[in-house]
């Protein structure tokens, strides 16, 4: 191992499956309406995968991040995939992507922190890269939420969508993108969002019914976010010896436009510092932050190397939540 080095973000990429499902489309089999969904959540449509699995979306996002850089794939030493909707328990999505992009020198593993996964995975990747002998790491948020939601449950089916985003990190001597972090978990409140339950099943157990679909107490999550997230953001900014006014953008997990508005109000920061794309994609869980980051870089709102101050904030199942203060 070499001495601790700096870590910078060198490129991002995203991939969204083609098929669009509008709110109107959902009314074909759910007792819901565009008015209910858009007024409560801000969502107008979501993209749904028809054949591609989580590793396929993640592979395409990784390829796009690589295409936006000039690095040789053999120099990638680490791949972490944040996901709560893996193709399988084994092999991991990260190992599948490692094979697909032929990153033969990379170690690879998945990390599950639900909708906070990208924040958790970026933090872990930064720590590992800073003390490693390899030069590049890929952090990917990839989800096919459409395979875990119960399509007959209008209270959750309308909220989620599929997609993937990827970020390429470089160990270097000059530029540190990761300034500070404030990350938390509270497992005692985990029942507010459950998914993929697998109960003990063997010849010795009585028969049990397992409901693997995603279940969520929307109200509890909403209250938790409004209480915890503004405090979390204030703390990461304070730790960095900055003011909220110094932050150019707060890139929040895209769960609900009303939640984002509530956080902006509580922090007394203008809503236009909280970019949103939830209207197009719904809640893509661990993928939402890198997808939004990619779009902000793509449209020029954020320019890599321009020293803008950005807070990335994830929150959701676990419960897990956290913020990274980064300079881009
Ligand atoms: N269409 C029409 N009516 C609906 C729908 C729907 N799709 N869904 C629920 N309703 C009804 C309910 O049945 C209820 O009817 P009732 O009063 O007759 O019983 C009524 O609407 C109100 O339901 P609530 O659940 O109280 O609605 P609420 O205003 O709380 O909005 C929502 C629900 C949008 C889920 C909100 O609570 C929310 O966004 N919570 C946060 C979710 C979140 O942030 N999750 C992030 C974590 S995700 C992760 O980690 C993977």
CSV table of C-alpha atoms and ligand atoms in Angstrom, one decimal:
chain,number,residue,atom,x,y,z
A,1,UNK,CA,0.0,0.0,0.0
A,2,UNK,CA,1.2,3.5,-0.8
A,3,UNK,CA,0.6,6.6,1.4
A,4,UNK,CA,-2.8,8.2,1.4
A,5,UNK,CA,-3.4,10.2,-1.8
A,6,UNK,CA,-6.0,12.5,-3.1
A,7,UNK,CA,-9.0,11.3,-5.1
A,8,UNK,CA,-10.7,13.3,-7.9
A,9,UNK,CA,-13.8,12.7,-10.0
A,10,UNK,CA,-12.7,12.4,-13.6
A,11,UNK,CA,-15.9,11.5,-15.5
A,12,UNK,CA,-19.5,10.3,-15.2
A,13,UNK,CA,-21.9,8.4,-17.4
A,14,UNK,CA,-25.5,7.2,-17.4
A,15,UNK,CA,-27.8,4.8,-19.1
A,16,UNK,CA,-31.6,4.8,-19.0
A,17,UNK,CA,-33.6,2.0,-20.6
A,18,UNK,CA,-35.7,3.1,-23.5
A,19,UNK,CA,-39.2,2.1,-22.6
A,20,UNK,CA,-41.2,5.0,-21.1
A,21,UNK,CA,-44.2,4.4,-18.8
A,22,UNK,CA,-46.3,7.5,-18.3
A,23,UNK,CA,-48.6,8.2,-15.3
A,24,UNK,CA,-51.5,7.8,-17.8
A,25,UNK,CA,-50.2,4.3,-18.8
A,26,UNK,CA,-50.4,3.2,-15.2
A,27,UNK,CA,-54.1,4.0,-15.0
A,28,UNK,CA,-54.7,1.1,-17.4
A,29,UNK,CA,-54.3,-1.3,-14.4
A,30,UNK,CA,-54.1,0.8,-11.3
A,31,UNK,CA,-56.7,2.9,-9.6
A,32,UNK,CA,-54.6,6.1,-9.8
A,33,UNK,CA,-54.4,9.3,-11.9
A,34,UNK,CA,-51.7,11.6,-13.4
A,35,UNK,CA,-53.1,14.3,-11.1
A,36,UNK,CA,-52.5,12.2,-7.9
A,37,UNK,CA,-49.1,11.1,-8.9
A,38,UNK,CA,-47.7,14.4,-10.2
A,39,UNK,CA,-49.2,16.5,-7.4
A,40,UNK,CA,-47.9,14.2,-4.6
A,41,UNK,CA,-44.5,13.3,-6.1
A,42,UNK,CA,-43.6,15.4,-9.1
A,43,UNK,CA,-43.3,12.2,-11.2
A,44,UNK,CA,-44.7,12.4,-14.8
A,45,UNK,CA,-43.1,9.3,-16.2
A,46,UNK,CA,-40.5,6.6,-15.5
A,47,UNK,CA,-38.3,4.4,-17.7
A,48,UNK,CA,-38.8,0.7,-17.3
A,49,UNK,CA,-36.5,-2.1,-18.5
A,50,UNK,CA,-38.1,-4.7,-20.6
A,51,UNK,CA,-35.2,-7.2,-21.0
A,52,UNK,CA,-32.0,-5.6,-19.6
A,53,UNK,CA,-31.1,-6.5,-16.0
A,54,UNK,CA,-29.3,-4.4,-13.5
A,55,UNK,CA,-25.8,-5.4,-14.7
A,56,UNK,CA,-26.7,-4.5,-18.3
A,57,UNK,CA,-27.8,-1.0,-17.2
A,58,UNK,CA,-24.7,-0.6,-15.0
A,59,UNK,CA,-22.4,-1.9,-17.8
A,60,UNK,CA,-23.8,0.7,-20.3
A,61,UNK,CA,-23.4,3.5,-17.7
A,62,UNK,CA,-19.8,2.4,-16.9
A,63,UNK,CA,-19.0,2.3,-20.7
A,64,UNK,CA,-20.3,5.8,-21.0
A,65,UNK,CA,-18.2,7.1,-18.1
A,66,UNK,CA,-15.2,5.4,-19.7
A,67,UNK,CA,-16.0,7.0,-23.1
A,68,UNK,CA,-16.0,10.4,-21.4
A,69,UNK,CA,-12.5,9.8,-20.1
A,70,UNK,CA,-9.2,8.8,-21.8
A,71,UNK,CA,-8.2,6.0,-19.5
A,72,UNK,CA,-7.3,2.5,-20.3
A,73,UNK,CA,-9.8,0.1,-18.7
A,74,UNK,CA,-6.9,-2.1,-17.5
A,75,UNK,CA,-6.0,0.7,-15.1
A,76,UNK,CA,-9.3,0.3,-13.1
A,77,UNK,CA,-8.5,-1.4,-9.8
A,78,UNK,CA,-11.9,-1.2,-8.1
A,79,UNK,CA,-15.6,-1.5,-9.1
A,80,UNK,CA,-18.3,-0.9,-6.5
A,81,UNK,CA,-22.0,-1.2,-7.5
A,82,UNK,CA,-24.6,0.3,-5.2
A,83,UNK,CA,-27.8,-1.6,-5.8
A,84,UNK,CA,-30.8,-3.0,-4.0
A,85,UNK,CA,-32.0,-4.9,-7.1
A,86,UNK,CA,-29.1,-7.1,-8.2
A,87,UNK,CA,-29.4,-9.7,-11.0
A,88,UNK,CA,-28.6,-12.3,-8.4
A,89,UNK,CA,-26.9,-12.7,-5.0
A,90,UNK,CA,-24.0,-14.3,-6.7
A,91,UNK,CA,-22.2,-13.4,-8.9
A,92,UNK,CA,-22.5,-9.8,-7.9
A,93,UNK,CA,-23.5,-7.1,-10.3
A,94,UNK,CA,-20.0,-5.6,-9.9
A,95,UNK,CA,-18.4,-8.9,-11.0
A,96,UNK,CA,-20.7,-9.1,-14.0
A,97,UNK,CA,-19.8,-5.5,-15.0
A,98,UNK,CA,-16.1,-6.2,-14.5
A,99,UNK,CA,-16.4,-9.0,-17.0
A,100,UNK,CA,-18.5,-7.1,-19.5
A,101,UNK,CA,-16.1,-4.1,-19.7
A,102,UNK,CA,-13.1,-6.4,-19.3
A,103,UNK,CA,-11.7,-4.5,-16.3
A,104,UNK,CA,-9.5,-7.6,-15.6
A,105,UNK,CA,-7.4,-5.9,-13.0
A,106,UNK,CA,-10.3,-4.7,-10.9
A,107,UNK,CA,-11.7,-6.1,-7.6
A,108,UNK,CA,-15.4,-5.9,-7.6
A,109,UNK,CA,-18.3,-6.0,-5.1
A,110,UNK,CA,-21.8,-4.8,-4.5
A,111,UNK,CA,-22.9,-2.6,-1.7
A,112,UNK,CA,-26.5,-2.2,-0.5
A,113,UNK,CA,-27.6,0.9,1.3
A,114,UNK,CA,-30.9,1.3,-0.6
A,115,UNK,CA,-31.4,4.8,-1.9
A,116,UNK,CA,-28.2,6.0,0.0
A,117,UNK,CA,-26.1,3.4,-1.9
A,118,UNK,CA,-24.3,5.8,-4.2
A,119,UNK,CA,-23.3,8.1,-1.3
A,120,UNK,CA,-22.1,5.1,0.8
A,121,UNK,CA,-20.3,3.5,-2.2
A,122,UNK,CA,-18.5,6.8,-3.2
A,123,UNK,CA,-17.3,7.1,0.4
A,124,UNK,CA,-16.0,3.6,0.5
A,125,UNK,CA,-14.4,3.9,-3.0
A,126,UNK,CA,-12.7,7.1,-2.0
A,127,UNK,CA,-11.2,5.6,1.1
A,128,UNK,CA,-10.0,2.4,-0.7
A,129,UNK,CA,-8.6,4.3,-3.6
A,130,UNK,CA,-6.7,6.8,-1.5
A,131,UNK,CA,-4.6,4.0,0.2
A,132,UNK,CA,-4.4,1.7,-2.8
A,133,UNK,CA,-1.8,0.9,-5.4
A,134,UNK,CA,-4.3,1.1,-8.3
A,135,UNK,CA,-5.2,4.4,-10.0
A,136,UNK,CA,-8.9,4.3,-11.0
A,137,UNK,CA,-12.1,3.2,-9.4
A,138,UNK,CA,-15.6,3.0,-10.8
A,139,UNK,CA,-18.6,3.7,-8.6
A,140,UNK,CA,-21.9,2.7,-10.2
A,141,UNK,CA,-25.5,3.1,-9.0
A,142,UNK,CA,-27.7,0.6,-10.9
A,143,UNK,CA,-31.3,-0.4,-10.3
A,144,UNK,CA,-34.1,-2.3,-12.0
A,145,UNK,CA,-36.7,-1.3,-9.4
A,146,UNK,CA,-39.5,-2.5,-11.7
A,147,UNK,CA,-38.7,-6.1,-10.7
A,148,UNK,CA,-39.0,-5.5,-7.0
A,149,UNK,CA,-42.2,-3.4,-6.8
A,150,UNK,CA,-45.6,-4.9,-6.5
A,151,UNK,CA,-47.3,-3.8,-9.7
A,152,UNK,CA,-50.7,-4.2,-8.2
A,153,UNK,CA,-49.9,-1.8,-5.2
A,154,UNK,CA,-50.6,1.8,-6.3
A,155,UNK,CA,-48.9,3.2,-3.2
A,156,UNK,CA,-45.5,2.1,-4.4
A,157,UNK,CA,-45.7,1.0,-8.0
A,158,UNK,CA,-46.1,4.6,-9.2
A,159,UNK,CA,-43.0,5.8,-7.5
A,160,UNK,CA,-40.1,3.9,-8.9
A,161,UNK,CA,-38.1,3.6,-12.2
A,162,UNK,CA,-35.1,1.9,-13.7
A,163,UNK,CA,-31.7,3.4,-14.6
A,164,UNK,CA,-27.9,3.5,-13.9
A,165,UNK,CA,-25.2,6.1,-13.4
A,166,UNK,CA,-21.5,5.7,-13.1
A,167,UNK,CA,-18.6,7.8,-11.8
A,168,UNK,CA,-14.9,7.3,-12.5
A,169,UNK,CA,-12.5,8.3,-9.7
A,170,UNK,CA,-8.7,8.8,-10.0
A,171,UNK,CA,-6.1,8.7,-7.3
A,172,UNK,CA,-3.7,11.6,-7.8
A,173,UNK,CA,-1.4,14.0,-5.9
A,174,UNK,CA,-3.0,17.3,-6.6
A,175,UNK,CA,-6.8,17.4,-6.6
A,176,UNK,CA,-9.1,16.3,-3.8
A,177,UNK,CA,-12.8,16.2,-4.8
A,178,UNK,CA,-14.0,14.7,-1.5
A,179,UNK,CA,-14.0,17.4,1.1
A,180,UNK,CA,-16.2,16.0,3.9
A,181,UNK,CA,-18.9,13.6,4.7
A,182,UNK,CA,-21.6,13.0,7.2
A,183,UNK,CA,-23.2,9.5,6.9
A,184,UNK,CA,-25.6,7.7,9.2
A,185,UNK,CA,-27.8,4.6,9.7
A,186,UNK,CA,-30.6,3.7,12.0
A,187,UNK,CA,-31.5,0.0,11.7
A,188,UNK,CA,-34.1,0.2,14.5
A,189,UNK,CA,-36.4,2.0,12.0
A,190,UNK,CA,-35.7,-0.5,9.1
A,191,UNK,CA,-39.3,-1.7,8.8
A,192,UNK,CA,-40.3,1.6,7.2
A,193,UNK,CA,-39.0,0.2,3.9
A,194,UNK,CA,-38.5,-3.5,3.2
A,195,UNK,CA,-37.7,-5.3,0.0
A,196,UNK,CA,-36.4,-8.7,-1.2
A,197,UNK,CA,-37.2,-10.4,2.1
A,198,UNK,CA,-36.0,-14.0,2.1
A,199,UNK,CA,-37.1,-16.0,5.2
A,200,UNK,CA,-35.5,-19.2,6.5
A,201,UNK,CA,-36.7,-22.1,4.2
A,202,UNK,CA,-35.3,-25.6,4.7
A,203,UNK,CA,-36.6,-29.1,5.5
A,204,UNK,CA,-36.7,-28.2,9.2
A,205,UNK,CA,-38.8,-25.0,9.0
A,206,UNK,CA,-42.6,-24.8,8.9
A,207,UNK,CA,-43.9,-23.4,5.7
A,208,UNK,CA,-43.7,-19.7,5.6
A,209,UNK,CA,-45.0,-17.1,3.2
A,210,UNK,CA,-42.4,-14.6,2.0
A,211,UNK,CA,-43.3,-11.4,0.4
A,212,UNK,CA,-40.3,-10.2,-1.5
A,213,UNK,CA,-41.9,-7.1,-2.9
A,214,UNK,CA,-41.0,-3.6,-1.9
A,215,UNK,CA,-43.2,-2.3,1.0
A,216,UNK,CA,-42.9,1.2,2.3
A,217,UNK,CA,-44.6,3.4,4.9
A,218,UNK,CA,-44.4,6.5,2.7
A,219,UNK,CA,-45.4,8.8,5.6
A,220,UNK,CA,-42.7,7.5,7.9
A,221,UNK,CA,-40.0,7.9,5.3
A,222,UNK,CA,-41.3,11.4,4.5
A,223,UNK,CA,-41.2,12.4,8.1
A,224,UNK,CA,-37.7,10.9,8.6
A,225,UNK,CA,-36.3,12.7,5.6
A,226,UNK,CA,-37.8,16.1,6.6
A,227,UNK,CA,-36.3,15.7,10.1
A,228,UNK,CA,-32.9,14.2,9.3
A,229,UNK,CA,-31.8,15.4,5.9
A,230,UNK,CA,-31.7,19.2,6.4
A,231,UNK,CA,-29.7,18.6,9.7
A,232,UNK,CA,-27.4,16.2,7.8
A,233,UNK,CA,-26.7,18.7,5.0
A,234,UNK,CA,-26.1,21.5,7.5
A,235,UNK,CA,-23.6,19.3,9.4
A,236,UNK,CA,-21.6,18.4,6.3
A,237,UNK,CA,-21.4,22.0,5.3
A,238,UNK,CA,-20.4,23.1,8.8
A,239,UNK,CA,-17.7,20.4,9.1
A,240,UNK,CA,-16.3,21.8,5.8
A,241,UNK,CA,-16.2,25.3,7.4
A,242,UNK,CA,-18.5,26.6,4.8
A,243,UNK,CA,-21.9,28.3,4.7
A,244,UNK,CA,-25.0,26.8,3.0
A,245,UNK,CA,-24.7,29.9,0.7
A,246,UNK,CA,-21.3,28.6,-0.5
A,247,UNK,CA,-22.9,25.5,-2.0
A,248,UNK,CA,-23.6,25.7,-5.7
A,249,UNK,CA,-25.9,22.7,-5.9
A,250,UNK,CA,-27.6,20.3,-3.5
A,251,UNK,CA,-28.0,17.0,-5.5
A,252,UNK,CA,-30.5,15.1,-3.5
A,253,UNK,CA,-31.8,11.5,-4.1
A,254,UNK,CA,-34.8,11.9,-6.3
A,255,UNK,CA,-37.6,10.4,-4.2
A,256,UNK,CA,-40.3,13.0,-4.2
A,257,UNK,CA,-40.4,16.6,-5.5
A,258,UNK,CA,-42.4,17.7,-2.4
A,259,UNK,CA,-39.6,16.3,-0.2
A,260,UNK,CA,-36.9,18.2,-2.0
A,261,UNK,CA,-39.0,21.4,-1.7
A,262,UNK,CA,-39.4,20.8,2.1
A,263,UNK,CA,-35.7,20.3,2.5
A,264,UNK,CA,-35.0,23.5,0.5
A,265,UNK,CA,-37.4,25.4,2.7
A,266,UNK,CA,-36.0,24.1,5.9
A,267,UNK,CA,-32.5,25.0,4.8
A,268,UNK,CA,-33.7,28.4,3.6
A,269,UNK,CA,-31.9,27.8,0.3
A,270,UNK,CA,-33.5,28.6,-3.1
A,271,UNK,CA,-35.2,25.6,-4.8
A,272,UNK,CA,-33.2,26.2,-8.0
A,273,UNK,CA,-30.1,25.1,-6.1
A,274,UNK,CA,-31.8,21.7,-5.8
A,275,UNK,CA,-31.9,20.3,-9.4
A,276,UNK,CA,-34.5,17.7,-10.2
A,277,UNK,CA,-35.2,15.2,-12.9
A,278,UNK,CA,-37.7,13.0,-10.9
A,279,UNK,CA,-40.4,14.1,-13.4
A,280,UNK,CA,-38.7,12.0,-16.1
A,281,UNK,CA,-37.4,9.0,-14.2
A,282,UNK,CA,-39.2,8.5,-10.9
A,283,UNK,CA,-37.3,7.2,-8.0
A,284,UNK,CA,-34.3,5.2,-9.3
A,285,UNK,CA,-33.0,4.5,-5.8
A,286,UNK,CA,-29.1,4.2,-5.8
A,287,UNK,CA,-29.0,5.4,-9.4
A,288,UNK,CA,-30.7,8.7,-9.0
A,289,UNK,CA,-27.8,10.8,-7.8
A,290,UNK,CA,-25.2,9.8,-10.5
A,291,UNK,CA,-27.9,10.1,-13.2
A,292,UNK,CA,-28.7,13.7,-12.1
A,293,UNK,CA,-25.0,14.5,-11.7
A,294,UNK,CA,-24.3,13.3,-15.3
A,295,UNK,CA,-27.2,15.4,-16.6
A,296,UNK,CA,-25.9,18.5,-14.8
A,297,UNK,CA,-22.4,18.0,-16.3
A,298,UNK,CA,-23.8,17.2,-19.7
A,299,UNK,CA,-25.9,20.4,-19.9
A,300,UNK,CA,-23.0,22.5,-18.5
A,301,UNK,CA,-24.5,23.6,-15.2
A,302,UNK,CA,-21.6,21.8,-13.5
A,303,UNK,CA,-18.2,21.9,-15.1
A,304,UNK,CA,-15.6,19.4,-13.9
A,305,UNK,CA,-12.4,21.3,-12.8
A,306,UNK,CA,-14.3,24.6,-12.2
A,307,UNK,CA,-14.1,24.2,-8.4
A,308,UNK,CA,-17.9,24.2,-7.8
A,309,UNK,CA,-19.1,23.1,-4.4
A,310,UNK,CA,-21.7,20.3,-4.5
A,311,UNK,CA,-23.5,18.3,-1.8
A,312,UNK,CA,-24.6,14.8,-2.7
A,313,UNK,CA,-27.3,13.5,-0.3
A,314,UNK,CA,-28.9,10.1,-0.2
A,315,UNK,CA,-31.7,8.8,2.1
A,316,UNK,CA,-34.0,5.8,2.3
A,317,UNK,CA,-34.3,2.2,3.3
A,318,UNK,CA,-32.2,0.9,6.2
A,319,UNK,CA,-32.8,3.5,7.4
A,320,UNK,CA,-29.6,5.0,5.9
A,321,UNK,CA,-28.8,8.5,4.9
A,322,UNK,CA,-25.8,10.7,4.3
A,323,UNK,CA,-24.1,13.6,2.5
A,324,UNK,CA,-20.8,14.1,0.8
A,325,UNK,CA,-19.5,17.6,0.2
A,326,UNK,CA,-17.4,17.5,-3.0
A,327,UNK,CA,-15.6,20.0,-5.2
A,328,UNK,CA,-15.9,19.5,-8.9
B,1,LIG,N1,-53.1,6.9,-6.6
B,1,LIG,C1,-54.2,7.4,-6.0
B,1,LIG,N2,-54.3,7.3,-4.7
B,1,LIG,C2,-53.3,6.8,-4.0
B,1,LIG,C3,-52.2,6.3,-4.6
B,1,LIG,C4,-52.0,6.4,-6.0
B,1,LIG,N3,-51.0,6.0,-6.6
B,1,LIG,N4,-51.3,5.9,-3.6
B,1,LIG,C5,-51.9,6.0,-2.4
B,1,LIG,N5,-53.2,6.6,-2.6
B,1,LIG,C6,-54.2,7.0,-1.7
B,1,LIG,C7,-54.0,6.2,-0.4
B,1,LIG,O1,-54.7,4.9,-0.5
B,1,LIG,C8,-54.7,7.1,0.6
B,1,LIG,O2,-56.1,7.0,0.5
B,1,LIG,P1,-57.0,7.0,1.8
B,1,LIG,O3,-56.8,8.3,2.4
B,1,LIG,O4,-58.4,6.8,1.2
B,1,LIG,O5,-56.5,5.8,2.6
B,1,LIG,C9,-54.3,8.5,0.1
B,1,LIG,O6,-53.9,8.3,-1.3
B,1,LIG,C10,-53.2,9.1,0.9
B,1,LIG,O7,-52.1,8.2,1.0
B,1,LIG,P2,-50.8,8.5,1.7
B,1,LIG,O8,-49.9,7.3,1.7
B,1,LIG,O9,-51.1,9.1,3.0
B,1,LIG,O10,-50.2,9.7,0.7
B,1,LIG,P3,-49.0,10.7,1.0
B,1,LIG,O11,-49.5,12.0,0.8
B,1,LIG,O12,-48.2,10.3,2.2
B,1,LIG,O13,-48.1,10.4,-0.3
B,1,LIG,C11,-46.1,9.2,-0.8
B,1,LIG,C12,-47.5,9.1,-0.4
B,1,LIG,C13,-46.0,9.9,-2.2
B,1,LIG,C14,-45.5,7.8,-1.0
B,1,LIG,C15,-45.3,10.0,0.2
B,1,LIG,O14,-45.6,9.6,1.5
B,1,LIG,C16,-43.8,10.0,0.0
B,1,LIG,O15,-43.3,10.4,-1.0
B,1,LIG,N6,-43.0,9.5,1.0
B,1,LIG,C17,-41.6,9.4,0.9
B,1,LIG,C18,-41.2,8.2,0.0
B,1,LIG,C19,-39.7,8.2,-0.1
B,1,LIG,O16,-39.0,9.2,-0.1
B,1,LIG,N7,-39.1,7.1,-0.3
B,1,LIG,C20,-37.6,7.2,-0.5
B,1,LIG,C21,-37.0,6.0,0.0
B,1,LIG,S1,-37.1,4.9,-1.3
B,1,LIG,C22,-35.8,3.8,-1.0
B,1,LIG,O17,-35.0,3.8,-0.1
B,1,LIG,C23,-35.7,2.6,-2.0
